[in-house]
Amino acid sequence: AQSVAQPEDQVNVAEGNPLTVKCTYSVSGNPYLFWYVQYPNRGLQFLLKYITGDNLVKGSYGFEAEFNKSQTSFHLKKPSALVSDSALYFCAVRDMGKGTGYALNFGKGTSLLVTP
Amino acid sequence: ETGVTQTPRHLVMGMTNKKSLKCEQHLGHNAMYWYKQSAKKPLELMFVYNFKEQTENNSVPSRFSPECPNSSHLFLHLHTLQPEDSALYLCASSQGAGNEKLFFGSGTQLSVL
């Protein structure tokens, strides 16, 4: 079985400060890992993904995420938060092990609130 | 916009009603998905279609019935729903079922009374 855990329901950060949104995963094979963002009244939008290669992945809107195999984590980061980054963030995983199907499994989401 | 359009945006129905949700994608994708989003719960995958064929049914109750007449259109037929089925239903598409960059619609907010 494949799953992701987002331990924080909400993350609060002041504008200009660095932000981190946490995600850990559990898979039987190699993971494909993703971050998506959901703005109010909208569907989810792709931010970035890790498939293989460099553990630090850069994505849209200045976000990046670091794959850590030993800690089974894929935390989302941004050096300087903007008020417009306030949204719901979802981590997702696909297990590349045999017979695990195609679709992504998503976490429950973390609400990011950036205050001026 | 993402190229994935869902209608209606909001739907209120009684437990004895029959209604349908519609999804259309203009991206030339071959795979389409239904997800259920409830507050503070993981996004739940419901169904996956690849080249119009259903490839995954994630143990969804039979009161939800999907239909994929072609690669551009996906429906979710609803009947005799329960109040706990109230949620945001999201449609998504991707180039192929193994391509994880999903494009989501804005969803249908469903309330079952």
Tab-separated table of C-alpha atoms in Angstrom:
chain	number	residue	atom	x	y	z
A	1	ALA	CA	0.000	0.000	0.000
A	2	GLN	CA	1.107	3.526	-0.632
A	3	SER	CA	0.325	6.560	1.500
A	4	VAL	CA	1.410	10.027	2.441
A	5	ALA	CA	1.124	11.841	5.734
A	6	GLN	CA	0.910	15.587	6.190
A	7	PRO	CA	1.237	16.013	9.949
A	8	GLU	CA	0.179	19.660	10.096
A	9	ASP	CA	-3.364	20.833	9.452
A	10	GLN	CA	-2.176	24.434	9.277
A	11	VAL	CA	1.092	26.298	8.962
A	12	ASN	CA	1.316	29.995	9.795
A	13	VAL	CA	4.229	32.138	8.644
A	14	ALA	CA	4.920	35.849	8.334
A	15	GLU	CA	5.474	37.319	4.912
A	16	GLY	CA	9.155	37.320	3.978
A	17	ASN	CA	10.011	34.423	6.274
A	18	PRO	CA	10.946	30.958	5.012
A	19	LEU	CA	8.217	28.335	4.989
A	20	THR	CA	8.175	24.552	5.236
A	21	VAL	CA	5.219	22.248	4.697
A	22	LYS	CA	5.925	18.697	5.785
A	23	CYS	CA	5.198	15.414	4.042
A	24	THR	CA	6.260	11.843	4.725
A	25	TYR	CA	5.499	8.843	2.580
A	26	SER	CA	5.225	5.081	2.709
A	27	VAL	CA	5.617	2.883	-0.374
A	28	SER	CA	6.749	-0.631	-1.196
A	29	GLY	CA	8.758	0.339	-4.279
A	30	ASN	CA	10.410	3.541	-5.428
A	31	PRO	CA	8.291	6.661	-4.976
A	32	TYR	CA	7.198	9.285	-7.399
A	33	LEU	CA	6.420	12.329	-5.229
A	34	PHE	CA	4.405	15.449	-5.972
A	35	TRP	CA	3.145	18.681	-4.527
A	36	TYR	CA	-0.074	20.321	-5.616
A	37	VAL	CA	-1.648	23.597	-4.481
A	38	GLN	CA	-5.335	24.478	-4.226
A	39	TYR	CA	-6.505	28.076	-4.115
A	40	PRO	CA	-10.026	28.854	-2.842
A	41	ASN	CA	-12.821	27.663	-5.148
A	42	ARG	CA	-10.342	26.124	-7.542
A	43	GLY	CA	-9.070	22.673	-8.404
A	44	LEU	CA	-5.580	21.472	-7.562
A	45	GLN	CA	-2.607	22.788	-9.546
A	46	PHE	CA	0.679	20.939	-10.072
A	47	LEU	CA	3.680	22.547	-8.325
A	48	LEU	CA	6.560	20.116	-8.670
A	49	LYS	CA	7.556	16.467	-8.741
A	50	TYR	CA	10.413	14.146	-7.854
A	51	ILE	CA	10.985	11.128	-10.049
A	52	THR	CA	14.715	10.473	-9.832
A	53	GLY	CA	18.007	12.340	-9.786
A	54	ASP	CA	18.786	15.444	-7.754
A	55	ASN	CA	17.131	15.330	-4.343
A	56	LEU	CA	16.298	19.038	-4.490
A	57	VAL	CA	13.495	19.737	-6.910
A	58	LYS	CA	12.502	23.222	-8.023
A	59	GLY	CA	8.965	24.036	-9.056
A	60	SER	CA	6.520	26.805	-9.800
A	61	TYR	CA	6.213	30.115	-7.918
A	62	GLY	CA	9.636	29.765	-6.243
A	63	PHE	CA	8.773	26.567	-4.382
A	64	GLU	CA	11.177	23.680	-3.968
A	65	ALA	CA	11.088	20.322	-2.238
A	66	GLU	CA	13.773	18.033	-0.883
A	67	PHE	CA	13.563	14.270	-1.230
A	68	ASN	CA	15.067	12.473	1.762
A	69	LYS	CA	15.051	8.719	1.308
A	70	SER	CA	16.360	7.838	4.770
A	71	GLN	CA	13.646	9.896	6.448
A	72	THR	CA	11.020	9.053	3.790
A	73	SER	CA	10.180	12.739	3.559
A	74	PHE	CA	9.464	15.237	0.819
A	75	HIS	CA	9.025	18.609	2.518
A	76	LEU	CA	7.942	21.655	0.526
A	77	LYS	CA	9.947	24.827	1.057
A	78	LYS	CA	10.169	28.436	-0.027
A	79	PRO	CA	12.868	30.877	1.104
A	80	SER	CA	10.576	33.906	1.377
A	81	ALA	CA	6.807	33.540	1.755
A	82	LEU	CA	4.261	35.794	0.059
A	83	VAL	CA	0.717	36.535	1.216
A	84	SER	CA	-0.442	35.159	-2.136
A	85	ASP	CA	1.063	31.764	-1.210
A	86	SER	CA	-1.799	31.265	1.260
A	87	ALA	CA	-3.602	28.157	0.030
A	88	LEU	CA	-4.102	24.451	0.669
A	89	TYR	CA	-1.098	22.280	-0.187
A	90	PHE	CA	-1.296	18.573	-0.997
A	91	CYS	CA	1.503	16.035	-1.085
A	92	ALA	CA	0.980	12.978	-3.298
A	93	VAL	CA	2.802	9.738	-4.056
A	94	ARG	CA	2.744	7.004	-6.635
A	95	ASP	CA	4.349	3.715	-5.721
A	96	MET	CA	6.445	2.384	-8.599
A	97	GLY	CA	6.328	-1.118	-7.182
A	98	LYS	CA	4.772	-3.848	-9.283
A	99	GLY	CA	0.996	-4.045	-9.441
A	100	THR	CA	0.317	-0.820	-7.608
A	101	GLY	CA	-1.806	0.846	-10.280
A	102	TYR	CA	-1.434	4.232	-11.863
A	103	ALA	CA	-3.147	6.875	-9.853
A	104	LEU	CA	-1.744	9.188	-7.241
A	105	ASN	CA	-2.543	8.953	-3.539
A	106	PHE	CA	-2.912	12.334	-1.898
A	107	GLY	CA	-2.506	13.484	1.679
A	108	LYS	CA	-5.191	15.386	3.575
A	109	GLY	CA	-3.685	18.747	2.814
A	110	THR	CA	-1.993	21.482	4.839
A	111	SER	CA	-3.449	24.959	4.970
A	112	LEU	CA	-0.750	27.619	4.638
A	113	LEU	CA	-1.522	31.073	5.974
A	114	VAL	CA	0.964	33.842	5.261
A	115	THR	CA	0.312	37.024	7.217
A	116	PRO	CA	1.490	40.504	6.181
B	1	GLU	CA	-7.869	28.006	-16.672
B	2	THR	CA	-6.660	24.401	-16.570
B	3	GLY	CA	-8.534	23.111	-19.627
B	4	VAL	CA	-10.771	20.894	-17.484
B	5	THR	CA	-14.349	22.098	-17.053
B	6	GLN	CA	-16.800	20.717	-14.533
B	7	THR	CA	-20.527	21.372	-14.350
B	8	PRO	CA	-22.457	22.192	-12.326
B	9	ARG	CA	-20.302	24.121	-9.828
B	10	HIS	CA	-22.824	23.538	-7.054
B	11	LEU	CA	-25.488	20.873	-6.642
B	12	VAL	CA	-28.024	20.275	-3.906
B	13	MET	CA	-29.984	17.050	-4.058
B	14	GLY	CA	-32.251	14.940	-1.931
B	15	MET	CA	-31.455	11.357	-1.099
B	16	THR	CA	-33.990	10.036	-3.600
B	17	ASN	CA	-32.867	12.209	-6.521
B	18	LYS	CA	-30.861	11.179	-9.553
B	19	LYS	CA	-28.325	13.650	-10.882
B	20	SER	CA	-25.165	13.647	-12.969
B	21	LEU	CA	-21.871	15.499	-12.768
B	22	LYS	CA	-20.122	16.354	-16.009
B	23	CYS	CA	-16.453	16.831	-16.797
B	24	GLU	CA	-14.925	17.879	-20.101
B	25	GLN	CA	-11.260	18.303	-20.953
B	26	HIS	CA	-9.864	20.227	-23.924
B	27	LEU	CA	-6.256	19.074	-23.530
B	28	GLY	CA	-6.199	15.982	-25.727
B	29	HIS	CA	-5.520	13.792	-22.703
B	30	ASN	CA	-6.257	10.081	-22.619
B	31	ALA	CA	-6.812	9.505	-18.901
B	32	MET	CA	-9.541	10.955	-16.691
B	33	TYR	CA	-10.211	10.644	-12.985
B	34	TRP	CA	-12.827	11.302	-10.326
B	35	TYR	CA	-11.660	12.313	-6.850
B	36	LYS	CA	-13.715	13.094	-3.736
B	37	GLN	CA	-12.495	15.888	-1.458
B	38	SER	CA	-13.829	16.104	2.095
B	39	ALA	CA	-12.572	18.573	4.677
B	40	LYS	CA	-9.476	17.443	6.600
B	41	LYS	CA	-9.380	14.075	4.838
B	42	PRO	CA	-7.056	12.872	2.081
B	43	LEU	CA	-8.285	13.249	-1.446
B	44	GLU	CA	-10.029	9.971	-2.258
B	45	LEU	CA	-9.500	8.464	-5.676
B	46	MET	CA	-12.807	7.090	-6.970
B	47	PHE	CA	-12.372	6.048	-10.591
B	48	VAL	CA	-9.737	6.073	-13.330
B	49	TYR	CA	-10.392	5.817	-17.054
B	50	ASN	CA	-7.626	5.311	-19.606
B	51	PHE	CA	-8.582	5.450	-23.294
B	52	LYS	CA	-12.261	5.254	-22.226
B	53	GLU	CA	-11.699	2.027	-20.292
B	54	GLN	CA	-12.115	1.940	-16.532
B	55	THR	CA	-8.796	0.887	-15.019
B	56	GLU	CA	-9.464	1.549	-11.346
B	57	ASN	CA	-12.515	1.485	-9.122
B	58	ASN	CA	-11.450	2.288	-5.617
B	59	SER	CA	-14.206	0.343	-3.818
B	60	VAL	CA	-16.752	3.044	-4.527
B	61	PRO	CA	-20.400	2.323	-3.573
B	62	SER	CA	-22.686	1.491	-6.483
B	63	ARG	CA	-24.753	4.635	-5.895
B	64	PHE	CA	-21.897	6.339	-7.806
B	65	SER	CA	-21.805	5.251	-11.441
B	66	PRO	CA	-19.150	6.626	-13.813
B	67	GLU	CA	-19.443	6.891	-17.570
B	68	CYS	CA	-16.735	7.778	-20.091
B	69	PRO	CA	-18.182	7.955	-23.594
B	70	ASN	CA	-14.953	9.307	-25.107
B	71	SER	CA	-11.543	10.526	-23.954
B	72	SER	CA	-12.785	14.103	-23.561
B	73	HIS	CA	-15.862	13.524	-21.418
B	74	LEU	CA	-16.452	11.930	-18.055
B	75	PHE	CA	-19.689	11.697	-16.102
B	76	LEU	CA	-20.540	10.688	-12.567
B	77	HIS	CA	-24.136	9.526	-12.200
B	78	LEU	CA	-25.563	9.824	-8.710
B	79	HIS	CA	-28.601	8.129	-7.192
B	80	THR	CA	-29.916	7.458	-3.692
B	81	LEU	CA	-26.985	9.270	-2.112
B	82	GLN	CA	-26.432	9.682	1.611
B	83	PRO	CA	-25.686	12.907	3.523
B	84	GLU	CA	-22.116	11.697	4.100
B	85	ASP	CA	-21.603	11.828	0.338
B	86	SER	CA	-21.658	15.618	0.549
B	87	ALA	CA	-18.229	16.787	-0.639
B	88	LEU	CA	-16.329	18.482	-3.432
B	89	TYR	CA	-16.032	16.156	-6.420
B	90	LEU	CA	-12.996	16.842	-8.554
B	91	CYS	CA	-12.357	15.687	-12.066
B	92	ALA	CA	-8.822	15.490	-13.435
B	93	SER	CA	-7.106	14.455	-16.630
B	94	SER	CA	-3.578	13.509	-17.671
B	95	GLN	CA	-1.749	12.628	-20.856
B	96	GLY	CA	-1.756	8.964	-19.902
B	97	ALA	CA	-2.658	6.983	-16.831
B	98	GLY	CA	1.023	6.709	-15.985
B	99	ASN	CA	1.617	10.451	-16.287
B	100	GLU	CA	1.230	11.992	-12.888
B	101	LYS	CA	0.887	15.624	-13.891
B	102	LEU	CA	-2.830	15.918	-13.359
B	103	PHE	CA	-4.927	18.828	-14.520
B	104	PHE	CA	-7.920	19.409	-12.256
B	105	GLY	CA	-11.250	21.053	-12.783
B	106	SER	CA	-12.662	23.432	-10.181
B	107	GLY	CA	-14.978	20.771	-8.832
B	108	THR	CA	-18.659	20.320	-8.100
B	109	GLN	CA	-19.672	21.104	-4.523
B	110	LEU	CA	-22.341	18.533	-3.719
B	111	SER	CA	-24.747	18.768	-0.809
B	112	VAL	CA	-27.042	15.830	-0.068
B	113	LEU	CA	-30.020	16.688	2.125
